[in-house]
Amino acid sequence: PEGRPGECALAQWGPDGSDASPAPVARLVPSFGPGGAMEPAAGSRSLSGVEVTAGKKVKCELSLVQRHGEYELVIRSREKEPPVQEKIPINNCFKYVQEAEETLLIDIATNTGCKIRLQGDCTAERLFEFPDEEQCVGFFTEVLRVQKAQTKVSFPDLVDHASWHQVKGLSGPAEPPAAGILGFEDNFSAMSLEKKRNLHNQQMSARREPPPPPLPPNRPCLREKEAVVSKDQPKVSNTMRMLFVPNTQTGQREGLIKHIIAKREKEYVNIQNFRFFVGTWNVNGQSPDGNLEPWLNCDPEPPDIYCIGFQELDLSTEAFFYFESTKEQEWLTAVERALHVKAKYKKVQLVRLVGMMLLIFARKDQFGHIQDVMAETVGTGIMGKMGNKGGVAVRFVFHNTSFCIVNSHLAAHVEDFERRNQDYKDICARMSFQTPDQSQPQLTIMKHDVVIWLGDLNYRLCLPDANEVKALISNNELQQLLTYDQLNIQRTQKTAFADFTEGEIKFIPTYKFDSKTDRWDSSGKCRVPAWCDRILWRGGSVNQLQYRSHMELKTSDHKPVSSLFLIGVKVVDERRYRKVFEDIVRMMDRMENEFLPSLELSRREFSFENVKFRQLRKEKFQITNNGQVTCHFSFIPKLTDSQYCKPWLRAEPCEGYLEPNETVDISLDVYVSKDSVTLLNSGEDKIEEILVLHLDRGKDYFLTISGSYLPSCFGTSLEALCWMKRPIREVPITKLIDLEKSLLEMVPQDSEDSGDRPLHVPKEIWILVDHLFKNACHQEDLFQTPGMQDELQDIIECLDTTIPETIRILLEFWSGASPHLSASSSHP
């Protein structure tokens, strides 16, 4: 546990596999004044970490300093003699991006360090690692503030906010956070811990507020962040003008007005239909060997949007370890040549993770209506991390409707349908997009108006006889075959893609063929034909016009699939929007002077008994706005705390808006992760907390949380486990506290039996290794495929509560053996 020198604990390893070490302390750094003299820079800091160069880690220190009125990022290498000092100017060319480590879906309090990529004026991209995420985020927040101040002075009209999201390996109008150092890191989350804990409620996140009142038609439409006030606009009140000024006094009012505008959306939007072409093809590592027009240009009318996904684009070993791939450009060129001839198209975004690539094109006359474009990748392959399997996604807002397009390649093999289900869940859990407003929570896949999911989902038929399947296909008995389709079965059982819709399949299976032919697989494996390649969707106003395969393309052992959609998109009527906006402002002015907010809570006391490590517990309650004005609620920290709750607790949503008589359900989630288990095991923390629910311009409400925790060997120091001859659940909590305290203070252990000595290795580790040695030496993909969560919970429960009889006898033998015999018997 942190703060205990020389002591390690289960499930407490650092991000690089070593023991987690105490975080470095940030400190103020002097800066240079006129003539090169040092002068203090308010708020400047330094940060210690390592730079990753050619696979080696070199200790370094980053400092923010000021010289002659301009800021620089100074990089000092600690391991070179004499020390090397390099400078990167903080100007509009300076960019940085944070890469996120994979974490548990619910482990929101994890602090595993962070990786930062830097690039500056005449400086190539460089990768740094820092052990403490919160200090790292704080440091670069200060750097961002300085850069904004610098660029405002130098280029007041040319601030490019999107440049902060430019990433190597992705292209498009607004580029997303970077993939990892090898190109297949899982960009699960780049938020600070505080932002993770303070997620916005789903209702607010799912809606996109319309832009501020638009400029007159005869003026070019500027982006929201670059908008300026026009002299030709109608006069508005000072209140309306202040609404979109981001300061502490108007921020809450702005958020409330945006919330009400979003709820009155139907008053100012029209539904207009647009054609979306969606295609997917597993190309089996082949290069394009023909024209793609039979696939991409097969409809008489041109689509407005193209969404094209590839799998197994590049099967070479190099594709796993480098950003670049020659196949990417080959297929991109082939696609651009095959787009519909009756329209001109422009690329919106390209994103690739190893062999998965997703391309988005829009007609040039619609390109200007696409904004907030972001891309993300998630690997679920080897070790649950590699990009040979997983998903890539692009999200964007088209007019006033948000879209998320996901291209995935799930686990293979007939029997691994549960692994495919897990891959789907992992992609949903770890795929998130950081909104341009950094203060807002990240958007998940499902928090979009329309989601289209395409790819080689790899679900097979539950029929082992390939000849029987081929006979049914020859007799055109496809509907009978589809009753054996694993994806249909899993959707019916609601274990995967439960909320998605798929059109009627009227084409024969698209897998597996001999390459360059229409002949079913004739290899020794003789794969059973299956509908591996699918297209599904969720959301309203989606009408599927076509769902088909394209047999004429024979490049791969799969056939391409496409779907043509007619999707209703919300288009803002500017005149009606302005009227609604002004009505809301006037209403707010009147109501703020007449009413005060008030809430009614259904419960204020909550009990969580027998909480276990990594087992989620939930309690729900309702809050109702019984006042006469829309109110904003939020959980806030107590006077001496920095967070609103302890690490093992979370309120969801932790803030939001309520209109009069509106009710919202709030879930209190208790989850003991690796960050909180040590303190609970040692008795330094308990399942006790008081939450403060704050009502803006109103009073505070207090919620009492109580309960009990069942100790676990996970999070307990190895030294303490060596002293335990019984399962940890059988050890009294008072003895656990005394044991950890005495080990911390290096006090010798007293025992009722003078012959009692600690074990040479914790029995829990012995049990795990013994089981693996006896049962798993020939297990395929051992330590490469992540375990199922249910099985992991069973293992934890077994280690905490029971000891096999053979191990119990061995423990008794060790306890009574002589020191020499005990030492010689400690090796398996």
Coordinates of C-alpha atoms in Angstrom, one line a residue, residues 207-475:
R207 CA -28.7 15.8 -25.7
R208 CA -26.8 18.3 -27.7
E209 CA -27.7 21.9 -27.2
P210 CA -28.2 23.9 -30.3
P211 CA -25.8 26.7 -31.1
P212 CA -26.3 30.3 -29.9
P213 CA -28.6 32.5 -32.1
P214 CA -27.1 32.4 -35.6
L215 CA -25.7 35.3 -37.6
P216 CA -27.8 36.8 -40.4
P217 CA -27.9 34.8 -43.7
N218 CA -25.7 37.2 -45.6
R219 CA -22.7 36.6 -43.2
P220 CA -20.6 33.4 -43.2
C221 CA -21.5 31.0 -40.3
L222 CA -18.6 30.8 -37.8
R223 CA -18.0 28.0 -35.4
E224 CA -19.5 28.5 -31.9
K225 CA -16.1 29.1 -30.2
E226 CA -15.1 31.6 -32.8
A227 CA -18.5 33.4 -33.1
V228 CA -18.4 37.2 -32.9
V229 CA -21.2 39.7 -32.4
S230 CA -22.4 41.3 -35.7
K231 CA -23.6 44.9 -35.9
D232 CA -26.3 43.6 -38.3
Q233 CA -27.9 41.3 -35.7
P234 CA -31.1 42.3 -34.0
K235 CA -30.5 44.0 -30.7
V236 CA -30.6 41.7 -27.6
S237 CA -30.6 42.4 -23.9
N238 CA -27.4 42.5 -21.8
T239 CA -28.7 39.3 -20.2
M240 CA -28.8 37.4 -23.5
R241 CA -25.4 38.7 -24.5
M242 CA -23.9 37.5 -21.2
L243 CA -25.4 34.0 -21.5
F244 CA -22.5 32.7 -23.6
V245 CA -19.7 34.3 -21.7
P246 CA -17.9 31.5 -19.8
N247 CA -17.5 33.0 -16.4
T248 CA -18.3 31.7 -12.9
Q249 CA -21.3 34.0 -12.5
T250 CA -23.1 33.2 -15.7
G251 CA -22.0 29.5 -16.2
Q252 CA -24.8 28.0 -14.2
R253 CA -27.4 30.2 -15.9
E254 CA -26.0 29.3 -19.3
G255 CA -26.2 25.6 -18.5
L256 CA -29.8 25.9 -17.3
I257 CA -30.9 27.8 -20.4
K258 CA -29.2 25.2 -22.7
H259 CA -31.0 22.5 -20.8
I260 CA -34.4 24.1 -21.3
I261 CA -33.6 24.8 -25.0
A262 CA -32.8 21.1 -25.5
K263 CA -36.1 20.0 -23.9
R264 CA -38.1 22.4 -26.2
E265 CA -36.2 21.1 -29.3
K266 CA -39.4 20.1 -31.1
E267 CA -40.5 23.7 -31.3
Y268 CA -37.6 24.7 -33.6
V269 CA -36.4 21.7 -35.5
N270 CA -37.7 20.0 -38.7
I271 CA -37.1 16.4 -39.6
Q272 CA -35.3 16.1 -42.9
N273 CA -34.4 12.7 -44.5
F274 CA -30.9 11.9 -45.6
R275 CA -29.5 8.8 -47.3
F276 CA -26.7 6.9 -45.5
F277 CA -24.7 4.2 -47.2
V278 CA -23.1 1.7 -44.7
G279 CA -20.7 -1.0 -45.9
T280 CA -18.5 -3.6 -44.2
W281 CA -15.9 -6.0 -45.6
N282 CA -13.3 -8.3 -44.1
V283 CA -10.7 -8.2 -46.8
N284 CA -8.4 -10.9 -45.3
G285 CA -5.2 -8.9 -45.6
Q286 CA -5.6 -8.6 -49.4
S287 CA -5.0 -5.5 -51.6
P288 CA -7.8 -4.3 -53.8
D289 CA -7.7 -6.1 -57.1
G290 CA -10.7 -4.6 -58.9
N291 CA -13.2 -1.9 -59.0
L292 CA -15.3 -1.4 -55.9
E293 CA -18.2 0.2 -57.7
P294 CA -20.4 -2.9 -57.5
W295 CA -20.3 -2.4 -53.8
L296 CA -20.2 1.3 -53.3
N297 CA -22.0 2.6 -56.4
C298 CA -24.9 0.2 -56.7
D299 CA -27.9 2.6 -56.1
P300 CA -29.4 5.0 -58.6
E301 CA -29.4 7.9 -56.2
P302 CA -26.2 9.1 -54.5
P303 CA -26.1 8.8 -50.7
D304 CA -25.5 11.9 -48.5
I305 CA -23.1 10.1 -46.2
Y306 CA -20.8 7.0 -46.7
C307 CA -19.8 4.9 -43.7
I308 CA -17.4 2.2 -44.8
G309 CA -15.7 -0.3 -42.5
F310 CA -12.9 -2.8 -43.2
Q311 CA -11.6 -5.7 -41.1
E312 CA -8.3 -7.6 -41.5
L313 CA -7.1 -4.7 -43.6
D314 CA -3.4 -5.6 -42.9
L315 CA -2.4 -9.0 -41.4
S316 CA 1.3 -8.3 -41.3
T317 CA 3.3 -8.3 -38.1
E318 CA 4.3 -4.7 -38.7
A319 CA 0.7 -3.6 -38.5
F320 CA 0.7 -4.4 -34.8
F321 CA 3.6 -2.2 -34.0
Y322 CA 3.5 0.8 -36.3
F323 CA 1.0 3.5 -37.2
E324 CA 1.6 3.3 -40.9
S325 CA 0.3 0.6 -43.3
T326 CA 0.6 0.6 -47.0
K327 CA -2.8 -1.2 -47.2
E328 CA -4.5 1.8 -45.6
Q329 CA -3.7 4.1 -48.6
E330 CA -4.4 1.4 -51.1
W331 CA -7.9 0.8 -49.9
L332 CA -8.6 4.5 -49.3
T333 CA -7.7 5.2 -52.9
A334 CA -9.9 2.4 -54.1
V335 CA -12.8 3.6 -52.1
E336 CA -12.5 7.2 -53.3
R337 CA -12.5 6.1 -56.9
A338 CA -15.7 4.0 -56.4
L339 CA -17.9 6.5 -54.7
H340 CA -21.2 7.5 -56.5
V341 CA -20.5 9.3 -59.7
K342 CA -23.5 11.6 -59.4
A343 CA -22.1 13.5 -56.4
K344 CA -18.8 14.9 -55.1
Y345 CA -17.6 13.7 -51.7
K346 CA -15.2 14.9 -49.1
K347 CA -13.6 12.8 -46.4
V348 CA -14.9 13.5 -42.9
Q349 CA -12.7 11.1 -40.9
L350 CA -10.5 8.1 -41.2
V351 CA -9.5 6.0 -38.2
R352 CA -7.6 2.7 -38.1
L353 CA -6.6 0.2 -35.4
V354 CA -4.3 -2.5 -36.9
G355 CA -6.6 -4.2 -39.4
M356 CA -9.9 -2.3 -38.6
M357 CA -10.5 0.9 -40.6
L358 CA -13.5 3.1 -40.7
L359 CA -14.0 5.8 -43.4
I360 CA -16.7 8.5 -43.3
F361 CA -17.4 10.6 -46.4
A362 CA -20.0 13.3 -46.9
R363 CA -21.3 15.1 -50.0
K364 CA -19.6 18.4 -50.4
D365 CA -22.9 20.3 -50.1
Q366 CA -23.5 18.6 -46.7
F367 CA -19.9 18.7 -45.4
G368 CA -20.4 22.1 -43.7
H369 CA -23.2 20.7 -41.6
I370 CA -21.0 18.1 -39.9
Q371 CA -19.3 19.2 -36.7
D372 CA -17.8 17.8 -33.4
V373 CA -16.1 15.0 -35.3
M374 CA -14.1 12.6 -33.0
A375 CA -12.6 9.2 -33.4
E376 CA -11.7 6.5 -30.9
T377 CA -10.3 2.9 -30.8
V378 CA -10.6 0.0 -28.4
G379 CA -8.5 -3.2 -28.6
T380 CA -10.0 -6.4 -27.1
G381 CA -7.6 -8.9 -28.7
I382 CA -4.5 -10.6 -27.1
M383 CA -4.3 -9.7 -23.4
G384 CA -7.6 -8.0 -23.8
K385 CA -5.7 -5.0 -25.2
M386 CA -4.2 -5.7 -28.7
G387 CA -5.8 -4.4 -31.8
N388 CA -6.2 -7.6 -33.7
K389 CA -9.7 -7.6 -32.3
G390 CA -11.8 -4.7 -31.0
G391 CA -13.5 -1.7 -32.5
V392 CA -13.0 1.7 -34.0
A393 CA -15.6 4.4 -34.0
V394 CA -16.3 7.9 -35.3
R395 CA -18.9 10.2 -33.8
F396 CA -20.2 13.5 -35.3
V397 CA -23.1 15.8 -35.2
F398 CA -25.0 16.2 -38.5
H399 CA -27.2 19.3 -38.4
N400 CA -28.6 18.8 -34.9
T401 CA -28.6 15.0 -34.7
S402 CA -25.6 13.1 -33.1
F403 CA -24.3 9.9 -34.8
C404 CA -21.9 7.3 -33.6
I405 CA -20.6 4.8 -36.2
V406 CA -18.8 1.7 -34.8
N407 CA -16.8 -0.8 -36.9
S408 CA -15.8 -3.9 -34.9
H409 CA -14.0 -7.2 -35.4
L410 CA -15.0 -9.6 -32.6
A411 CA -13.5 -12.9 -31.4
A412 CA -13.5 -15.8 -33.8
H413 CA -14.4 -19.5 -33.5
V414 CA -17.8 -21.1 -33.3
E415 CA -17.7 -22.0 -29.6
D416 CA -16.5 -18.5 -28.5
F417 CA -19.9 -16.7 -28.7
E418 CA -19.5 -15.6 -25.0
R419 CA -16.1 -14.1 -25.8
R420 CA -17.8 -12.2 -28.6
N421 CA -20.5 -11.0 -26.2
Q422 CA -17.7 -9.8 -23.8
D423 CA -15.9 -8.0 -26.7
Y424 CA -19.1 -6.1 -27.4
K425 CA -19.5 -5.2 -23.8
D426 CA -15.9 -4.1 -23.5
I427 CA -16.2 -1.9 -26.5
C428 CA -19.3 -0.3 -25.1
A429 CA -17.7 0.2 -21.8
R430 CA -14.3 1.6 -22.9
M431 CA -15.2 3.5 -26.0
S432 CA -15.8 7.2 -25.0
F433 CA -15.3 10.5 -26.7
Q434 CA -14.1 13.7 -25.0
T435 CA -16.4 16.6 -25.8
P436 CA -14.9 19.9 -26.9
D437 CA -16.0 21.4 -23.6
Q438 CA -13.5 19.7 -21.2
S439 CA -15.7 20.4 -18.2
Q440 CA -18.4 18.1 -19.6
P441 CA -18.3 14.3 -19.2
Q442 CA -17.2 12.0 -22.0
L443 CA -19.8 10.6 -24.4
T444 CA -20.2 6.9 -24.6
I445 CA -21.5 5.0 -27.7
M446 CA -25.1 4.8 -26.5
K447 CA -25.3 8.6 -25.7
H448 CA -26.0 9.4 -29.3
D449 CA -29.2 9.9 -31.2
V450 CA -28.3 7.3 -33.8
V451 CA -25.8 4.4 -33.5
I452 CA -24.8 2.3 -36.5
W453 CA -22.8 -0.8 -35.7
L454 CA -21.1 -2.7 -38.5
G455 CA -18.3 -5.2 -39.0
D456 CA -17.2 -8.8 -38.9
L457 CA -19.1 -9.7 -35.7
N458 CA -18.0 -13.3 -36.2
Y459 CA -21.2 -14.9 -34.8
R460 CA -21.6 -18.3 -36.4
L461 CA -24.4 -20.9 -36.9
C462 CA -25.1 -23.5 -34.2
L463 CA -24.9 -26.3 -36.8
P464 CA -21.7 -28.3 -36.9
D465 CA -22.4 -30.0 -40.3
A466 CA -21.2 -27.9 -43.2
N467 CA -22.9 -30.1 -45.8
E468 CA -26.3 -29.7 -44.0
V469 CA -25.9 -25.9 -44.0
K470 CA -24.9 -25.8 -47.6
A471 CA -27.9 -28.0 -48.5
L472 CA -30.3 -25.6 -46.8
I473 CA -28.6 -22.7 -48.6
S474 CA -29.0 -24.4 -51.9
N475 CA -32.8 -24.9 -51.2

